[in-house]
CSV table of C-alpha atoms in Angstrom, one decimal:
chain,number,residue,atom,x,y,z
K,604,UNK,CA,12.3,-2.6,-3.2
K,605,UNK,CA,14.1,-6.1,-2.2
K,606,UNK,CA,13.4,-5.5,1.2
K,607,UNK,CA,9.9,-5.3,0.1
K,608,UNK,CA,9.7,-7.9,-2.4
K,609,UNK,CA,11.2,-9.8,0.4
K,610,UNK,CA,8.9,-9.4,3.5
K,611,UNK,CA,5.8,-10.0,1.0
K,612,UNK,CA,7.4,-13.4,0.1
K,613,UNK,CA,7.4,-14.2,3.9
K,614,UNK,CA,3.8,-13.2,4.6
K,615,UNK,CA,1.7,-14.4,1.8
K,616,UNK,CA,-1.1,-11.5,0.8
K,617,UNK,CA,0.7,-8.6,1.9
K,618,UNK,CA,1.4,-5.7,-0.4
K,619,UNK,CA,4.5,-4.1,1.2
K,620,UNK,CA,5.4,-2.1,-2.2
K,621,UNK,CA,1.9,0.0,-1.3
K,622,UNK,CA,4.2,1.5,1.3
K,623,UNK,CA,6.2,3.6,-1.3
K,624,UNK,CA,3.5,4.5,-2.9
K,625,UNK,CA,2.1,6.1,-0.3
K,626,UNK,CA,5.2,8.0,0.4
K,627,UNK,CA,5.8,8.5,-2.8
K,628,UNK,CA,2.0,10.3,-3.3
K,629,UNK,CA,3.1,12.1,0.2
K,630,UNK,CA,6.4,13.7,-1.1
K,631,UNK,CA,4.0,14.2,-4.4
K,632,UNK,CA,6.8,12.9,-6.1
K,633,UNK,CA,4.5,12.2,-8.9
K,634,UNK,CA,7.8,11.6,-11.5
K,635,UNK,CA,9.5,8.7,-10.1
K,636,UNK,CA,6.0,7.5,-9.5
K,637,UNK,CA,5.2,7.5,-13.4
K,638,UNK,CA,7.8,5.0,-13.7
K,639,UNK,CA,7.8,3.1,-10.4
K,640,UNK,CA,4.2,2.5,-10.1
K,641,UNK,CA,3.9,0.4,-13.2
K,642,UNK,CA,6.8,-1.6,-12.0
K,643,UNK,CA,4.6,-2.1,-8.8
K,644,UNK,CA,2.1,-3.7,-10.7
K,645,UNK,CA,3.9,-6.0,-13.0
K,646,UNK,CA,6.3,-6.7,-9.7
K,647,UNK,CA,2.3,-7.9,-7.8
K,648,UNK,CA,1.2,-9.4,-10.5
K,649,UNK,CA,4.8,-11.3,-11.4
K,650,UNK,CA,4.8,-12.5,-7.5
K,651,UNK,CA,1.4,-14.0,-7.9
K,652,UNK,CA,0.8,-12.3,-4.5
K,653,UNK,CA,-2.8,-11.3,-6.0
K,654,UNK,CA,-5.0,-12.5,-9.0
K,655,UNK,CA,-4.6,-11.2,-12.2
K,656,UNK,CA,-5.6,-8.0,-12.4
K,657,UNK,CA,-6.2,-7.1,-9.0
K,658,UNK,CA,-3.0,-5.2,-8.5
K,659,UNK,CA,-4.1,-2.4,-10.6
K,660,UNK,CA,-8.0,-1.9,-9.0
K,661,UNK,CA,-5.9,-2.0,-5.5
K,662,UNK,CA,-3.4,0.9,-7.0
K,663,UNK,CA,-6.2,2.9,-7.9
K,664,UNK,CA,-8.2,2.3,-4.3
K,665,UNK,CA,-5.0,3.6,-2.9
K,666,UNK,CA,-4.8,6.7,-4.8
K,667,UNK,CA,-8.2,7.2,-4.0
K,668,UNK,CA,-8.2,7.3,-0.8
K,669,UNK,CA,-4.8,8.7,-0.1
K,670,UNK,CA,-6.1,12.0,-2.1
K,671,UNK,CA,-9.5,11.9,-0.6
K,672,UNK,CA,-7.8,11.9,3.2
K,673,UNK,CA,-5.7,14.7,1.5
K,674,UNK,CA,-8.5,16.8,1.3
K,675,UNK,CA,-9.2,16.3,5.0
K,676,UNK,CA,-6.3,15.5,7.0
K,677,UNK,CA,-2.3,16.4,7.3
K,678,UNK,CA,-0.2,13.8,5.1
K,679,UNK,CA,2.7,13.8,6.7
K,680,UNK,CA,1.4,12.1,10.6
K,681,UNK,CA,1.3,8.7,12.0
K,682,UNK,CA,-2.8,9.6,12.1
K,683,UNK,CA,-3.4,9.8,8.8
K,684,UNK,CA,-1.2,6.8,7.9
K,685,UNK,CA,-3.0,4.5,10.7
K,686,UNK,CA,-6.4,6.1,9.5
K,687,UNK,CA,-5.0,5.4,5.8
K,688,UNK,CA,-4.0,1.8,6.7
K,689,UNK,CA,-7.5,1.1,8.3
K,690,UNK,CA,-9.2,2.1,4.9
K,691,UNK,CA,-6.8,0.2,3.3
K,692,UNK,CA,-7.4,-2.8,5.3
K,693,UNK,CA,-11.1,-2.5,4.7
K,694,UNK,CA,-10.6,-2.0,0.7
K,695,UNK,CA,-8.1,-4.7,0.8
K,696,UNK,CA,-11.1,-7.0,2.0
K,697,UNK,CA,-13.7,-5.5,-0.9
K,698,UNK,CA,-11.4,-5.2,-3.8
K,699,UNK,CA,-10.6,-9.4,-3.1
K,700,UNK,CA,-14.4,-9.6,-2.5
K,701,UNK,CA,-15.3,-7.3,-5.5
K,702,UNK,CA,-13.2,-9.4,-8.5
K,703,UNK,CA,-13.4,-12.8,-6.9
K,704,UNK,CA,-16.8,-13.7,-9.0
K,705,UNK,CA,-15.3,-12.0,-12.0
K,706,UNK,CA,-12.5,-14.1,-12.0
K,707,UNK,CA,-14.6,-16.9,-11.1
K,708,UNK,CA,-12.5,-17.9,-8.0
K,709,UNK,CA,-13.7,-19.1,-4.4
K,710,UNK,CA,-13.7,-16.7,-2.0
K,711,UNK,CA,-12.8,-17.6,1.5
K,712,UNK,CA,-14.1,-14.7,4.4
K,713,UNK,CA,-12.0,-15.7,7.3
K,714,UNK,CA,-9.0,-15.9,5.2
K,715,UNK,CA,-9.2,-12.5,3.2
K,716,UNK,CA,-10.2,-10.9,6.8
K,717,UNK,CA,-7.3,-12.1,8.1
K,718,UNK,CA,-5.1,-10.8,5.6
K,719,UNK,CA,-7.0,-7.6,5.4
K,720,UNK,CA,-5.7,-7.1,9.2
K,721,UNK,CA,-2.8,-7.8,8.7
K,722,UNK,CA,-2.0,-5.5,6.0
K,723,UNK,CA,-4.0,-2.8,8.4
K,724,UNK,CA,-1.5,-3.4,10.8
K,725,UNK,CA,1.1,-3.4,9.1
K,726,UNK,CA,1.2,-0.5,7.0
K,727,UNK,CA,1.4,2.4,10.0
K,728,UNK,CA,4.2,0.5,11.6
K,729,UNK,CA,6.4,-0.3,8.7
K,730,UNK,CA,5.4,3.5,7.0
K,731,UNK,CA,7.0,5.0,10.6
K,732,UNK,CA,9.8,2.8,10.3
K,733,UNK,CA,10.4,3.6,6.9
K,734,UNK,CA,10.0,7.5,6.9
K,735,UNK,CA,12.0,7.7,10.1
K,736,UNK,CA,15.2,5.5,8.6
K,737,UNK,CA,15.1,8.0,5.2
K,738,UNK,CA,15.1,11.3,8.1
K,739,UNK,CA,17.9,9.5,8.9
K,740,UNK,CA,19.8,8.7,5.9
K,741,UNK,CA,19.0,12.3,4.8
K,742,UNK,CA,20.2,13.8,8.5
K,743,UNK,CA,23.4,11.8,7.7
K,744,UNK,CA,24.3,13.4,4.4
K,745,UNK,CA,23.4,17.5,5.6
């Protein structure tokens, strides 16, 4: 979670704590997500990274979808993720787009499109790295 608190302060508008989320909703480790998705939120919405609010709407696009491509596709592959991560990206874009009027804030296209792909891109890469460093850790310990 430092490591992640960390990258997002380099790279303004990235959520990098979505990343155990979507492991955690993998591993359907739906206890330790009970407790550690509320601190995701108040973490997002502590950081400033998003507007007030936003962080929860986002959490709940990301459950959405992750169960949705449940339904349809193996959880576990760098597919789905990169499929995942290009919804994402795409909801990232709406969900800023979506609560910008209600918070009565400007909303700036080429900026929230940029960030959109970034987080796209980001989140297959960083998912791999992350799944295949805790394979590690656990290869380590059997």
């Amino acid at each position: 979670m430092v490591m992640a608190i960390a990258v997002q302060s380099c790279i303004p508008g990235l959520d990098v704590l979505v990343l155990g989320l979507i492991i955690l909703l993998q591993e359907e480790d739906y206890k330790n997500m009970l407790w550690l998705l509320p601190l995701f939120i108040f973490l997002q919405e502590g950081m400033g990274s998003r507007n007030f609010g936003v962080s929860i709407v986002w959490y709940a696009v990301v459950f959405v979808l992750f169960t949705l491509g449940r339904w349809l596709f193996e959880v576990g592959n760098f597919l789905f993720v990169f499929l995942l991560s290009t919804c994402l990206g795409a909801a990232y874009l709406g969900v800023a787009w979506l609560m910008a009027p209600v918070q009565n804030i400007p909303f700036n296209m080429q900026e929230m499109l940029d960030v959109s792909l970034i987080q796209a891109l980001f989140l297959p890469f960083a998912w791999w790295l992350l799944v295949m460093t805790r394979r590690w850790g656990s290869n380590d310990t059997a």
